[in-house]
Every structure is written in structure tokens, then in C-alpha cells.
């Protein structure tokens, strides 16, 4: 019902130029900006206010820019595959779009796996826990929250690959729009990482 | 009948107040024992305004509050008269209709501008100078100020006096001992030798006081209503606040920020004394059984 | 689609419990919120007993609660029927949290916003009906978590609704529940606000331009933006505090913290003030979340009951948008005595004075609307009218708190409690009552009793002033807020008389609500049948049947004019609905 009765679920609104789902996604992302904005401000305030010599140096932080950089690369590629999925839907090529979605999910899962196995696990093992100091507290909180966003994205994409794919048959335009919104979210999650990577890995 | 209708609200209000005041079954339990200290200052039974002011600078704050309340009452009454007049004059009744045309009144615009200008005056003309005076202009050494460190903890105030040398000893958590060394004074620091810690604040009148306020655990707020002083005690920060008592007597220091279950009992006594009484007290405290003893450490 | 015609075929669950109809969700929100409001109010009535008669066994509850919660609980929290300081602090913190986040906001935004806003813009439903349903159920779960926290070891959160660190970080388990509950509530309002904004932008009926929207819709729009952008930083702060509590990080914990003589194991390096900044960055816009929809409600009621257009409609719209923007840059006026620098406090005092101007404009516009009107004194209007002076008192007393110098004496005293309660209780909650009396016929198809309504109004108005007026005197006298027993201080002891008066006012206020509860339930069943437009009002919700069916309008309305065309000269009737064409 919700798809049929309400206007602007598929076609763009003449004034805003967006269909409702897209406007909603942008608004949601605005609130996400405030969420991560709040955390980034906390990072800045805590770092500026840190007593002399308590902020870890690059060596003390034990964060390898190589792993972080590789993960960054993974996410950037996944953004591209996400766009490819949407573009293929636009060109009415559902199987190819689905393939690109699967690749995106694989890249995202790889990101999480690397993050956990090469970073969280050994760090925790070495006694570098959130309680170690403010930097590690921030590192774990920010990356875990970001990881949660990645995980949420994976769940959504799996839904559209599997049970949600039926929508393509009944209302392909609507399906394409949903993938576009998922893509917007996915780019945002990547963007957050683009900010996280330097402040955690490079700027110590 | 009509009179009754108008009086009814007043009667109900009076009834509530009367019940509150005259409920014999619910007489007050005995007030808790707030030590034997007699607190100075007249309050009366149903006080409605500010506590006595025994400081040199408190009148700045009081004046501002007085002006503000006169302004607020004037505005509210003027506004209320118009409001009530409108309600009576323009009540719906046979033969009366509303006017579709909106009044092109300039008066509200002028009034709003006037209010805004007055607010600007309050801010720039009164509040900012007063704030600068009472918060920023710390007395210089030429004013011969008393220095006291105020350390709050759940649920007590510790007043750390530098002793005769006027120098505070170093403090660090590792020296802390809740029985013998509540502040964690470093025994190897000679400056701390004649330091002492008191649970009561003693001050001489007619000399400015500079307090450095901090907290050991959670956020507290150092409030002396009769001195018009209030400053949060934030752990990890040491904030300077000054005041200038002028009248001798015994007063109370309160915690104004929720700090745990016994927040309500976090009270300390402030004794404002003559210089000679104060000197005698310092003498006593500095040599007497100090809060910590070097032999014990 | 065909669902439309078969809506009555849906099962009970789909129709009333997991409904995606904005009207059902609105009613769910409103009823849940009213229940929470009453619950939060009961917590306060218990606290008022402790304040007025400290150390005396509480009547009825003093025996009822121990038998309900068990012996063990009673020993620590209610020895001899007297509440412990910990319980008092819990009740205080939960009263604030419940009233704001579970009562008032869900009522005026979730309830009225959901029900009335789509009707007023001529929409068949919200843009995302399923999201709307989810928003309610997430709110409901948040509420349940908050309630469950009373059973946590050590009781519910007891660090105040502001949860200042480090107190909240070292507090009992209830605080963790509080944080989790807050995350649910924040998520709910996030989903709601996205829905509101998209609906207002996309689903307006033909001809409903932005400046033809009723003021209530404008107020909801600005409120939705405030919720959308101000809540996430609190979510961030909540996540950080949760980490401090659960994972042992030290975001809000400075070095060398010593609690009860024990050096804490926190690594240190955090800042207690960081919490306050993040918290008030939300909580100040939150104040406007509480007040703007209230202004929206009373504007509708005042327009309909003065029978004339609102004076300065556009000015009001600009003011409300300006208020929304400015509310993001005033937050640190809650922190003047935390040791902020002079220039920072001067900045925030200036923005605070600036933000008072649009509030004054809103009030003035409504006041001048009365001039040359034809004022009908029905219950809804009486509540709406009393909002004006009550809000004025609340607003004016904000002045000495907003100026840093006078704030030194008044900060953290009863004065601030009086101030914000005047804004929210006889302000917003009165507006909410006005809204209930005004829109009840639309929702249920029946009128509420005017006699009971007027009794409810007069008793509430008097009682509420008896509760809060003494607080200004107590605050001026310098009594700190959140004191379990103020008689420990000599000035508090002198002031005890006022505390007792205030408490009796609160209980009288509680009794006054019986009129409302009776009226509410009796009218659903026995109220006089209401027509589609019982108040002869102009906005679109009155062109739908009472109650409106699924899908709202039989025929999609077209809008021809501004929202408040009352007493238009040369017309036979004194109102000119928005959807009626010139002919």
C-alpha cells in the first residue's frame, strides 16, 4: 500500500527534485553528520586538552598505516562497485547489478575481517584496550561505531540481494531507488572512514 | 453569584495554602541537628527575597537582580493589563463581531525594539561589567589577599591553608590517606610543612580572599549565598574565585551541584572574624595537631 | 490501491497495534505519553512528600511500595516508609527524563504532530508509514527500558536528568539502563523527524504553499529539524559515557580522581566539561522542541476562537525559523559557573539575549491577535489563553538566568526550577491540554464535557501557580536545587514553609487531573456527537470527517487561501475554510 497510494515514492517531487526516499536518506545522513560531528569534536577537544605528553606518539599508537590504508582502498573500491550496481539497474541489467552488490558485500566483509583480525584482536592481546588511554578509547569507539555502520550496510545489501530482490520484478524503478539510497548511505560510511583514517592512523 | 465566580480562584488558592500551613496531623518532624552552630542572618518565616549580603561586592549582583525584577514585573503587569482588557472588551457576545482587518499598530514594534534595547543595555551596561568585576578582576598582591584552596569531595569541603609562609605544598594522589592526609600533601615539600587543612572556613573581614576551587571526585559547586559567590568545583581543574567579606559572623557554605546521595548534607561553616581572631586561629592550626603528622608518614 | 477500501478487513493487530496509519500512531503516541506524564508526575508527588515532611513515613505509598518491591528493597530505599536520599535522587532524575523524553515531546510531537500535521497539509498519510510505526515502537521500548531501570540493582539512574560526569560514570547500574534507553528514544525521534520533514515537503495538497501552511505545521517542521540535528550529538555523548561506564575509558574522567578515598583506575586525560558541552548542545534545542509545537497548538486554537486571522503570521513564521537556528548557539548559558572564560560567557549571554527577541515576538503576535477579536471562552481556549501569561512568567524569569552576573546568585537554585517549569508545565503541558480539548472531537467524533473541562482548567491553573511561584522565592533566598532535606541550611529551614505550600499545590494539581481523566474516558463513550467542524475552523483537518477514515480525505483537497480566514467581510459565515473555492 505504502508504495501505491503515496505520491513521490518513485517520481521526483517537482520542487525538491528528489523522491521521498532520497530526501529522507539525505536527512538521515545530515543527522549522521551531526553524530560523527559530535564525536569528532570530542576528539578535537580531548586532544587539545590532553595534558602534556599523554597523547601517544605514532609508535605508541601501534596503528599501521599499511593495514589502514589497505582497508581504505577496499572501501573506496566498494563505493565504486556500489555505483556500478546502481548504474546497471538503471540500464536494466539486474544480474550484473546483483553481482556488483555481492562484490560490495564481499569487500565490506573483508574490511571488517581485516579490522578485527589484524587490528582489534592483536591490540587487545597486547593490552591496548579502550581503557588504556583516551586515544585508544576514541580509537575503539569511533572505529567500532563505524564498523557498526558497515555491518548495517552489509545487512541492507544482503536483503536486497536476497529476499528484497523480488521488488525488482514488481516495481523495478522503486527497487533501483532503494539501491540508490543504500548507495548514498554507503558513500557516507566511506567518507567517515576517509576522515577517521588520517586522524587515527596518521596524525600522531 | 458573579462575585463568587470571580473570587473562586482566590479561595481555592487560599484553601491550598491554608491546608499546607495548618495541617496539624502533619506537623514538621524535628529539624535535623545542624550542629550547635548558630547561623547569623535574619530570614523570617516566609521570606521572599535574597539572603543578607556580607560582602563588599555583592551589591553589584543584587542591584542587577533588583533592576531585572522591577523590569520583569513592569513588563508583565503592563502586558497583563492589556491582556485582561482584551479578554473583557472583545469577548464573544451577541452583536459583537471580530474585525477581519489587522491593526497596523506601530506600538508593538516600538515596544519590542525598546525591550530589545533594554536587554542590550542589561547585557552590555550591567551584566558584563559586573561579571568582569566579580569574576575577572582578581585582587593583586598589593591588596594583601588571603589565599585558600578549596577541595571538594563527597560529601565535605576541605579548606587548605598555606600556613604562615603563604606557600602551598605540592599535592599528589599517591600521598593520599583518608585518615591522615586527606589532600595528599607531599611530605618532602618544605612549602607544605606548615600547611593545614580545616573543615571550617575561617576568614578575616575586610581583606580580599582568593580561593582556588577544585574537586577530588565529582563536580560540586562552591556556593556562599551571603557572599554572592558560586563556582563549580570541577575535578581536574583549579578555578580561582575571589570575594571580599566585610561583616563578622557565622554563615554557611553550600554545595549547589548534585554530587551524590548526600549532596543535601554537604554543608560547611564559614566564620568571618576580625584579623586578630583569625591570626590566633591560624597560629593554633599551624602548630597544633595538624591534619597530618610528618612522623606518621 | 484496493487496500484503501478494505481497511476494515484488517485484523485487530494490524489496525490498532502495529498500524501504519498516522492517526492510529498519533493516538498511540498521545495515550502512551499521557500515561508517562502521569507516571512522571506521580514520582514528583512522592518527592514533594519528602521535601515537605522529611523523615516522616509516606502515607499509603510508605507501605505499598515496600510490599511491592520486597523487603530487601524497602530496607535500603524506604526504611520506615521514608525514602532514602538515593531513591530521592532516582525519582528526581527519572521525573525529568520521563517528563521530557517520554511525556511532553512524544505528546506534542509524536501525538499531535502525527495526528494533526498530515491532516492540516491535506496528505493521505505520512511519507513513510512503516517508519512511522517503527518510530513509535522504538519509543515504546525506550520507555520500557526506562521503567525497567527502576528494578536495576541500586535503582534507576540517580545523577539527575543531565547525567553530569563523573558522577554519572561512577553511579549505580541504573545509569547504564538510562543510557541505553536514551539511545532508543533518540533513534525514535530521528525516524520521526525524517518522516515529518519529508511529509511536509512532499505531501502537501495542491495549493498548499509554504506560506499557506497553518502555523502548527511550521512549528512541527522547525521542531523536526531540531530533533534531527540536535539529538545525534547526545547520542555520541551517550555512547562515550557508555564506554566510560562499561569499557573503562576515560573520556569524561580527568587524571587522579579519588572517590571515597580510593584512587580511581581510570587512565585519565578526559574532561568532565566535555559531557556538559555535548549534552547541552542537544538539550538547549530540546527546550525549543518542547515549546515550539506548544506555540503551534495555541496559535491554531487562538485563531479559531478569536474569529480573526493571526496578527503577523509571516512574522511568526520567520521568528520560529530564526529561533530554530539560534537555539544551536546558546547552549553554554547553562554553564556560566563552570569556570568558562569571560569572552565565551559574553558570547553565549549575547546569543541568549538575541534568542529572547523572537520569543517575545511570538507572544506579542498572539496577544495582538486578541485585539478586536470575538473571543469564545471554551475549555481549549481557556488553556490556550493561560499559556500566554504563564509562558511570559517563564520567559521573563529566564532573563536573570541568562545574564551571567545575576546567574551567579541564581544558578542551581530553585529559581531555575521555577523558571523552566513555568515554561514547560503551565506552558507546554497547558498547551497540550488545550490541544486535547480542541482536537478530541476530530479524533473520537465526540465532544468533551465543557463543565468538567472548565473545572479542570481553573483548578489546574491555580494549583500549578501555588506549586511553582514559591520556587522563585526559594531560589532568590539561595536554596540549592536537588536537596533531599533543605532544613540543614538555616535559610532552607526558614524557607520550609514555602516548601510545604508548594507540595500541597502539587497534590492539589494531582487531584485536579481527576476531572481530566473522567472527562477523557466519559466523553469517549458518552460525549455529544461532534460534527466534522465543531469549532467552525478553517484549516484542512476540519474538512475531513470526524474521525477521519483511513486515507483521511474522501476527495483530495485543493487549497485556495491562507490558513486563518475568519470573519471575512461580505460573507454569510464568519469562517472561510482553506479548501473552499471562491464560489
PDB file of N, CA, C and O in Angstrom, chain C residues 218-257:
ATOM      1  N   UNK C 218       4.332  24.684  10.576  1.00  0.00           N
ATOM      2  CA  UNK C 218       5.651  25.337  10.608  1.00  0.00           C
ATOM      3  C   UNK C 218       6.403  24.969  11.882  1.00  0.00           C
ATOM      4  O   UNK C 218       7.590  24.658  11.857  1.00  0.00           O
ATOM      5  N   UNK C 219       5.665  25.042  12.998  1.00  0.00           N
ATOM      6  CA  UNK C 219       6.302  24.734  14.282  1.00  0.00           C
ATOM      7  C   UNK C 219       6.817  23.296  14.274  1.00  0.00           C
ATOM      8  O   UNK C 219       7.938  23.017  14.720  1.00  0.00           O
ATOM      9  N   UNK C 220       6.008  22.375  13.715  1.00  0.00           N
ATOM     10  CA  UNK C 220       6.452  20.978  13.661  1.00  0.00           C
ATOM     11  C   UNK C 220       7.655  20.814  12.744  1.00  0.00           C
ATOM     12  O   UNK C 220       8.548  20.014  13.012  1.00  0.00           O
ATOM     13  N   UNK C 221       7.685  21.570  11.669  1.00  0.00           N
ATOM     14  CA  UNK C 221       8.795  21.459  10.720  1.00  0.00           C
ATOM     15  C   UNK C 221      10.107  21.881  11.381  1.00  0.00           C
ATOM     16  O   UNK C 221      11.117  21.166  11.323  1.00  0.00           O
ATOM     17  N   UNK C 222      10.067  23.044  12.046  1.00  0.00           N
ATOM     18  CA  UNK C 222      11.287  23.514  12.707  1.00  0.00           C
ATOM     19  C   UNK C 222      11.687  22.542  13.819  1.00  0.00           C
ATOM     20  O   UNK C 222      12.863  22.191  13.972  1.00  0.00           O
ATOM     21  N   UNK C 223      10.694  22.067  14.562  1.00  0.00           N
ATOM     22  CA  UNK C 223      10.966  21.096  15.624  1.00  0.00           C
ATOM     23  C   UNK C 223      11.634  19.849  15.073  1.00  0.00           C
ATOM     24  O   UNK C 223      12.586  19.329  15.655  1.00  0.00           O
ATOM     25  N   UNK C 224      11.128  19.373  13.925  1.00  0.00           N
ATOM     26  CA  UNK C 224      11.703  18.166  13.346  1.00  0.00           C
ATOM     27  C   UNK C 224      13.172  18.392  12.999  1.00  0.00           C
ATOM     28  O   UNK C 224      14.013  17.524  13.224  1.00  0.00           O
ATOM     29  N   UNK C 225      13.496  19.573  12.467  1.00  0.00           N
ATOM     30  CA  UNK C 225      14.905  19.845  12.166  1.00  0.00           C
ATOM     31  C   UNK C 225      15.740  19.882  13.441  1.00  0.00           C
ATOM     32  O   UNK C 225      16.883  19.409  13.458  1.00  0.00           O
ATOM     33  N   UNK C 226      15.180  20.457  14.503  1.00  0.00           N
ATOM     34  CA  UNK C 226      15.922  20.489  15.767  1.00  0.00           C
ATOM     35  C   UNK C 226      16.192  19.073  16.258  1.00  0.00           C
ATOM     36  O   UNK C 226      17.305  18.741  16.674  1.00  0.00           O
ATOM     37  N   UNK C 227      15.156  18.228  16.202  1.00  0.00           N
ATOM     38  CA  UNK C 227      15.336  16.850  16.659  1.00  0.00           C
ATOM     39  C   UNK C 227      16.365  16.140  15.799  1.00  0.00           C
ATOM     40  O   UNK C 227      17.225  15.409  16.291  1.00  0.00           O
ATOM     41  N   UNK C 228      16.275  16.376  14.500  1.00  0.00           N
ATOM     42  CA  UNK C 228      17.157  15.677  13.564  1.00  0.00           C
ATOM     43  C   UNK C 228      18.625  16.021  13.821  1.00  0.00           C
ATOM     44  O   UNK C 228      19.489  15.159  13.788  1.00  0.00           O
ATOM     45  N   UNK C 229      18.884  17.316  14.075  1.00  0.00           N
ATOM     46  CA  UNK C 229      20.279  17.743  14.132  1.00  0.00           C
ATOM     47  C   UNK C 229      20.833  17.855  15.546  1.00  0.00           C
ATOM     48  O   UNK C 229      22.042  17.801  15.738  1.00  0.00           O
ATOM     49  N   UNK C 230      19.960  18.009  16.540  1.00  0.00           N
ATOM     50  CA  UNK C 230      20.487  18.214  17.887  1.00  0.00           C
ATOM     51  C   UNK C 230      20.623  16.917  18.661  1.00  0.00           C
ATOM     52  O   UNK C 230      21.463  16.807  19.542  1.00  0.00           O
ATOM     53  N   UNK C 231      19.785  15.938  18.330  1.00  0.00           N
ATOM     54  CA  UNK C 231      19.837  14.698  19.086  1.00  0.00           C
ATOM     55  C   UNK C 231      21.106  13.872  18.861  1.00  0.00           C
ATOM     56  O   UNK C 231      21.647  13.301  19.801  1.00  0.00           O
ATOM     57  N   UNK C 232      21.620  13.788  17.611  1.00  0.00           N
ATOM     58  CA  UNK C 232      22.788  12.919  17.409  1.00  0.00           C
ATOM     59  C   UNK C 232      23.993  13.235  18.298  1.00  0.00           C
ATOM     60  O   UNK C 232      24.629  12.294  18.787  1.00  0.00           O
ATOM     61  N   UNK C 233      24.322  14.516  18.559  1.00  0.00           N
ATOM     62  CA  UNK C 233      25.447  14.732  19.473  1.00  0.00           C
ATOM     63  C   UNK C 233      25.208  14.131  20.854  1.00  0.00           C
ATOM     64  O   UNK C 233      26.148  13.663  21.498  1.00  0.00           O
ATOM     65  N   UNK C 234      23.940  14.107  21.307  1.00  0.00           N
ATOM     66  CA  UNK C 234      23.683  13.455  22.585  1.00  0.00           C
ATOM     67  C   UNK C 234      23.903  11.960  22.463  1.00  0.00           C
ATOM     68  O   UNK C 234      24.389  11.313  23.386  1.00  0.00           O
ATOM     69  N   UNK C 235      23.537  11.422  21.283  1.00  0.00           N
ATOM     70  CA  UNK C 235      23.767  10.001  21.063  1.00  0.00           C
ATOM     71  C   UNK C 235      25.276   9.728  21.142  1.00  0.00           C
ATOM     72  O   UNK C 235      25.711   8.757  21.760  1.00  0.00           O
ATOM     73  N   UNK C 236      26.058  10.621  20.521  1.00  0.00           N
ATOM     74  CA  UNK C 236      27.508  10.485  20.597  1.00  0.00           C
ATOM     75  C   UNK C 236      27.963  10.549  22.044  1.00  0.00           C
ATOM     76  O   UNK C 236      28.743   9.714  22.510  1.00  0.00           O
ATOM     77  N   UNK C 237      27.446  11.553  22.781  1.00  0.00           N
ATOM     78  CA  UNK C 237      27.840  11.696  24.180  1.00  0.00           C
ATOM     79  C   UNK C 237      27.427  10.470  24.982  1.00  0.00           C
ATOM     80  O   UNK C 237      28.181   9.986  25.824  1.00  0.00           O
ATOM     81  N   UNK C 238      26.220   9.969  24.685  1.00  0.00           N
ATOM     82  CA  UNK C 238      25.742   8.784  25.383  1.00  0.00           C
ATOM     83  C   UNK C 238      26.644   7.593  25.112  1.00  0.00           C
ATOM     84  O   UNK C 238      26.974   6.836  26.023  1.00  0.00           O
ATOM     85  N   UNK C 239      27.068   7.450  23.854  1.00  0.00           N
ATOM     86  CA  UNK C 239      27.966   6.344  23.513  1.00  0.00           C
ATOM     87  C   UNK C 239      29.278   6.482  24.278  1.00  0.00           C
ATOM     88  O   UNK C 239      29.808   5.499  24.810  1.00  0.00           O
ATOM     89  N   UNK C 240      29.791   7.714  24.359  1.00  0.00           N
ATOM     90  CA  UNK C 240      31.053   7.922  25.084  1.00  0.00           C
ATOM     91  C   UNK C 240      30.881   7.594  26.569  1.00  0.00           C
ATOM     92  O   UNK C 240      31.746   6.961  27.182  1.00  0.00           O
ATOM     93  N   UNK C 241      29.734   8.039  27.132  1.00  0.00           N
ATOM     94  CA  UNK C 241      29.545   7.765  28.561  1.00  0.00           C
ATOM     95  C   UNK C 241      29.368   6.267  28.816  1.00  0.00           C
ATOM     96  O   UNK C 241      29.865   5.730  29.804  1.00  0.00           O
ATOM     97  N   UNK C 242      28.686   5.628  27.867  1.00  0.00           N
ATOM     98  CA  UNK C 242      28.516   4.181  27.985  1.00  0.00           C
ATOM     99  C   UNK C 242      29.889   3.508  27.976  1.00  0.00           C
ATOM    100  O   UNK C 242      30.148   2.587  28.758  1.00  0.00           O
ATOM    101  N   UNK C 243      30.782   3.969  27.094  1.00  0.00           N
ATOM    102  CA  UNK C 243      32.134   3.418  27.049  1.00  0.00           C
ATOM    103  C   UNK C 243      32.847   3.660  28.378  1.00  0.00           C
ATOM    104  O   UNK C 243      33.531   2.778  28.896  1.00  0.00           O
ATOM    105  N   UNK C 244      32.691   4.855  28.927  1.00  0.00           N
ATOM    106  CA  UNK C 244      33.317   5.152  30.215  1.00  0.00           C
ATOM    107  C   UNK C 244      32.831   4.192  31.289  1.00  0.00           C
ATOM    108  O   UNK C 244      33.593   3.732  32.129  1.00  0.00           O
ATOM    109  N   UNK C 245      31.542   3.921  31.248  1.00  0.00           N
ATOM    110  CA  UNK C 245      30.970   3.074  32.291  1.00  0.00           C
ATOM    111  C   UNK C 245      31.275   1.604  32.073  1.00  0.00           C
ATOM    112  O   UNK C 245      31.557   0.872  33.008  1.00  0.00           O
ATOM    113  N   UNK C 246      31.192   1.160  30.799  1.00  0.00           N
ATOM    114  CA  UNK C 246      31.279  -0.272  30.532  1.00  0.00           C
ATOM    115  C   UNK C 246      32.691  -0.704  30.174  1.00  0.00           C
ATOM    116  O   UNK C 246      33.179  -1.725  30.657  1.00  0.00           O
ATOM    117  N   UNK C 247      33.371   0.065  29.324  1.00  0.00           N
ATOM    118  CA  UNK C 247      34.688  -0.353  28.848  1.00  0.00           C
ATOM    119  C   UNK C 247      35.819   0.307  29.611  1.00  0.00           C
ATOM    120  O   UNK C 247      36.984   0.071  29.326  1.00  0.00           O
ATOM    121  N   UNK C 248      35.480   1.152  30.565  1.00  0.00           N
ATOM    122  CA  UNK C 248      36.532   1.746  31.386  1.00  0.00           C
ATOM    123  C   UNK C 248      37.356   2.816  30.695  1.00  0.00           C
ATOM    124  O   UNK C 248      38.472   3.124  31.116  1.00  0.00           O
ATOM    125  N   UNK C 249      36.842   3.405  29.612  1.00  0.00           N
ATOM    126  CA  UNK C 249      37.558   4.523  29.003  1.00  0.00           C
ATOM    127  C   UNK C 249      37.454   5.729  29.926  1.00  0.00           C
ATOM    128  O   UNK C 249      36.755   5.688  30.935  1.00  0.00           O
ATOM    129  N   UNK C 250      38.143   6.802  29.594  1.00  0.00           N
ATOM    130  CA  UNK C 250      38.113   7.952  30.500  1.00  0.00           C
ATOM    131  C   UNK C 250      37.862   9.235  29.733  1.00  0.00           C
ATOM    132  O   UNK C 250      38.567  10.212  29.906  1.00  0.00           O
ATOM    133  N   UNK C 251      36.824   9.230  28.886  1.00  0.00           N
ATOM    134  CA  UNK C 251      36.515  10.435  28.116  1.00  0.00           C
ATOM    135  C   UNK C 251      36.126  11.604  29.006  1.00  0.00           C
ATOM    136  O   UNK C 251      36.433  12.747  28.720  1.00  0.00           O
ATOM    137  N   UNK C 252      35.413  11.296  30.079  1.00  0.00           N
ATOM    138  CA  UNK C 252      34.943  12.376  30.951  1.00  0.00           C
ATOM    139  C   UNK C 252      35.646  12.337  32.307  1.00  0.00           C
ATOM    140  O   UNK C 252      35.227  12.988  33.244  1.00  0.00           O
ATOM    141  N   UNK C 253      36.697  11.513  32.391  1.00  0.00           N
ATOM    142  CA  UNK C 253      37.347  11.329  33.675  1.00  0.00           C
ATOM    143  C   UNK C 253      38.744  11.924  33.651  1.00  0.00           C
ATOM    144  O   UNK C 253      39.612  11.442  32.924  1.00  0.00           O
ATOM    145  N   UNK C 254      38.988  12.968  34.451  1.00  0.00           N
ATOM    146  CA  UNK C 254      40.327  13.551  34.479  1.00  0.00           C
ATOM    147  C   UNK C 254      41.290  12.672  35.281  1.00  0.00           C
ATOM    148  O   UNK C 254      40.878  11.700  35.903  1.00  0.00           O
ATOM    149  N   UNK C 255      42.561  13.064  35.239  1.00  0.00           N
ATOM    150  CA  UNK C 255      43.592  12.300  35.938  1.00  0.00           C
ATOM    151  C   UNK C 255      43.430  12.411  37.459  1.00  0.00           C
ATOM    152  O   UNK C 255      42.978  13.419  37.970  1.00  0.00           O
ATOM    153  N   UNK C 256      43.788  11.344  38.151  1.00  0.00           N
ATOM    154  CA  UNK C 256      43.892  11.410  39.611  1.00  0.00           C
ATOM    155  C   UNK C 256      42.578  11.586  40.328  1.00  0.00           C
ATOM    156  O   UNK C 256      42.494  12.297  41.317  1.00  0.00           O
ATOM    157  N   UNK C 257      41.536  10.947  39.843  1.00  0.00           N
ATOM    158  CA  UNK C 257      40.252  11.044  40.504  1.00  0.00           C
ATOM    159  C   UNK C 257      40.268  10.162  41.753  1.00  0.00           C
ATOM    160  O   UNK C 257      40.692   9.017  41.705  1.00  0.00           O
TER     161      UNK C 257
END
